[in-house]
Coordinates of C-alpha atoms and ligand atoms in Angstrom, one line a residue:
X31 CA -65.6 11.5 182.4
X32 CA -64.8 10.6 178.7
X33 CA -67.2 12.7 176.5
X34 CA -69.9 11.8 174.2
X35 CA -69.7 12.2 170.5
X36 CA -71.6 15.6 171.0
X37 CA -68.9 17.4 173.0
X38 CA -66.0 15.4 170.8
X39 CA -67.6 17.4 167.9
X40 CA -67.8 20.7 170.0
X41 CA -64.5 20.5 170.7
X42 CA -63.5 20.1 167.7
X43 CA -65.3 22.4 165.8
X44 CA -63.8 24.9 168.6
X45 CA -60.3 23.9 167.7
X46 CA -61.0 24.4 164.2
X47 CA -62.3 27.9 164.3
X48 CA -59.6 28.9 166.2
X49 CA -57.4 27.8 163.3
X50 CA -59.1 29.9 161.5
X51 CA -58.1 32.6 163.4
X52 CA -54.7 31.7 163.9
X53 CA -52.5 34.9 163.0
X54 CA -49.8 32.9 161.3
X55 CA -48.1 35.0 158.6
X56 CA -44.0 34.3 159.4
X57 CA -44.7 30.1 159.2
X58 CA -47.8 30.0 157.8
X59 CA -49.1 27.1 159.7
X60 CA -52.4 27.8 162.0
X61 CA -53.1 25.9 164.7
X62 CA -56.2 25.9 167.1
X63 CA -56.6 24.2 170.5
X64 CA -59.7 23.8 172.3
X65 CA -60.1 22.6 176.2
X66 CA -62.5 20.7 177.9
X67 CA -62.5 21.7 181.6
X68 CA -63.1 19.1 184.5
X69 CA -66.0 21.4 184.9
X70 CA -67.4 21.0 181.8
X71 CA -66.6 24.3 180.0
X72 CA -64.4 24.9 176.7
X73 CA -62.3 27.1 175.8
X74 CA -60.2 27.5 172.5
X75 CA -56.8 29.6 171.6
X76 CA -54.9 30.1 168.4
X77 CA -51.0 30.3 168.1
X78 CA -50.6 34.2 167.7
X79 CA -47.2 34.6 165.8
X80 CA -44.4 38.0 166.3
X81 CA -42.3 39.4 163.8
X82 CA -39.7 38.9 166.8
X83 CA -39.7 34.8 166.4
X84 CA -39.4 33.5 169.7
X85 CA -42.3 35.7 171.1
X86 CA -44.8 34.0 169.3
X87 CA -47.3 32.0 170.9
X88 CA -48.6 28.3 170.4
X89 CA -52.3 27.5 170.3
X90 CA -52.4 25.3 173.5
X91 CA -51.0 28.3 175.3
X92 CA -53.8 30.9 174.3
X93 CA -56.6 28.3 175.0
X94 CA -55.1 27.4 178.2
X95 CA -55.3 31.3 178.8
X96 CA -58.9 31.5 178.2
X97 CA -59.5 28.6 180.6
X98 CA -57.7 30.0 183.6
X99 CA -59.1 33.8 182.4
X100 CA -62.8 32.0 182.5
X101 CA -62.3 31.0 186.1
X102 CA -61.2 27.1 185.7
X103 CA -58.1 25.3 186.5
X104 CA -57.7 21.6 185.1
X105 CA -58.0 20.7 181.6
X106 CA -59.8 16.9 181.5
X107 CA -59.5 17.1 177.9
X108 CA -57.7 19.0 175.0
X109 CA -57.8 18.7 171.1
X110 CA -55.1 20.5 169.0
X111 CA -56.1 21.1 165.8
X112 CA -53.9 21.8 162.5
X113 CA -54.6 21.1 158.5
X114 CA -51.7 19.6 157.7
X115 CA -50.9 16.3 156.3
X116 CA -48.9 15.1 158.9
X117 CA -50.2 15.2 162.3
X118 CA -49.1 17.4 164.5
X119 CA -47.8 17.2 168.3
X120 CA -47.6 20.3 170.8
X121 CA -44.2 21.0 171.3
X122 CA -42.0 20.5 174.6
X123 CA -43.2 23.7 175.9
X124 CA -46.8 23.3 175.8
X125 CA -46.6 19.7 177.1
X126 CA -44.7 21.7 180.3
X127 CA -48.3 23.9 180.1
X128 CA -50.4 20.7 179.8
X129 CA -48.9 18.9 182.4
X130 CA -49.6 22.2 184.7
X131 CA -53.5 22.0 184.5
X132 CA -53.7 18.6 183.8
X133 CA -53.9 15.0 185.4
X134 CA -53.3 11.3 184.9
X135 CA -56.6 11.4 183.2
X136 CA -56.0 14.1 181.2
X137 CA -56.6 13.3 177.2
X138 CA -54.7 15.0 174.6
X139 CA -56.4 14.5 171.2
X140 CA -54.3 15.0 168.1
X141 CA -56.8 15.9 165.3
X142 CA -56.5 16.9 161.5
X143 CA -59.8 18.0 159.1
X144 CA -60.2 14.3 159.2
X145 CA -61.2 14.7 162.9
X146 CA -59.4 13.1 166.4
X147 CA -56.1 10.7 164.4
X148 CA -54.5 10.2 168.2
X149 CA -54.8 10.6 171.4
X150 CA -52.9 10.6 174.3
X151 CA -52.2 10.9 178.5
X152 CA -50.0 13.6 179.7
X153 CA -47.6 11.3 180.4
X154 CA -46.7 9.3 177.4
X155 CA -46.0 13.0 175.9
X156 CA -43.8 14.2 178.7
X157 CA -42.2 11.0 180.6
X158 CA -40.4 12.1 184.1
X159 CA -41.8 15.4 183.2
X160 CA -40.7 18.2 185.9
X161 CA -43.5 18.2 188.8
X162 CA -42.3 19.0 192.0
X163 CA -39.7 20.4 193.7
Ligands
THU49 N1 -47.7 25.5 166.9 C1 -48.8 25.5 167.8 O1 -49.5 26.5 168.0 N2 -49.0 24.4 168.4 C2 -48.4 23.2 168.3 O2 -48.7 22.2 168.9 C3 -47.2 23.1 167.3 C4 -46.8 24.4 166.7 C5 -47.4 26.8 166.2 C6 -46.3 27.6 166.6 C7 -46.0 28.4 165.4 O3 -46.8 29.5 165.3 C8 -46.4 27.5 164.2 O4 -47.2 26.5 164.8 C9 -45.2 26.8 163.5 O5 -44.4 26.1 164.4

């Protein structure tokens, strides 16, 4: 079910405290995420950086953490946030972690401070993306 301006600005304002958050010293660039479940919950995450690079985490990751820690499984909607000029996609990884809790349906909404610029299916972000085996 597509949501109504009311949870559009929850999730947003979720994402965007989450940037807040973000523990970004090494690139300086905080990101937040925030997840509508298919069961109507949210749950946000903040990239978490390490002094060791490639440990570091991206935002989409720790709010997808939060959802499965909070009992739920599939993500109907998420919204990445970033203030930045250009707007940001998740990266191969996190498309990988989308695509695991997501569905057809799934929306991926691409937002700056001006709010939501973009948003997207699962599968325009991760064509003939690995699924089965
Ligand atoms: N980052 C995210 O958290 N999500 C994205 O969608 C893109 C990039 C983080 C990873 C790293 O901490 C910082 O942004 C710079 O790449």
């Amino acid at each position: 079910m597509v949501m109504d301006m009311k949870e559009q600005t929850r999730l947003f304002e979720m994402a965007q405290a989450a940037a807040v958050n973000a523990y970004a010293p090494y690139s300086k660039f905080k990101v937040g995420a925030a997840i509508k479940s298919n069961t109507d919950k949210f749950y946000s995450g903040c990239n978490v950086e390490n002094i060791s690079y490639p440990v570091g985490t991206c935002a989409e990751a720790g709010a997808i953490a939060a959802m499965i820690c909070g009992g739920d499984k599939k993500i109907s909607e998420i919204l990445i946030f970033a203030d930045s000029k250009e707007l940001i996609t998740p990266c191969g990884a996190c498309r990988q972690r989308i695509a695991e809790f997501g569905d057809n349906d799934t929306l991926i909404h691409l937002a700056t401070k001006n709010g939501i610029q973009k948003s997207y299916k699962i599968a325009e972000l991760l064509p003939s993306g690995f699924a089965e085996f």
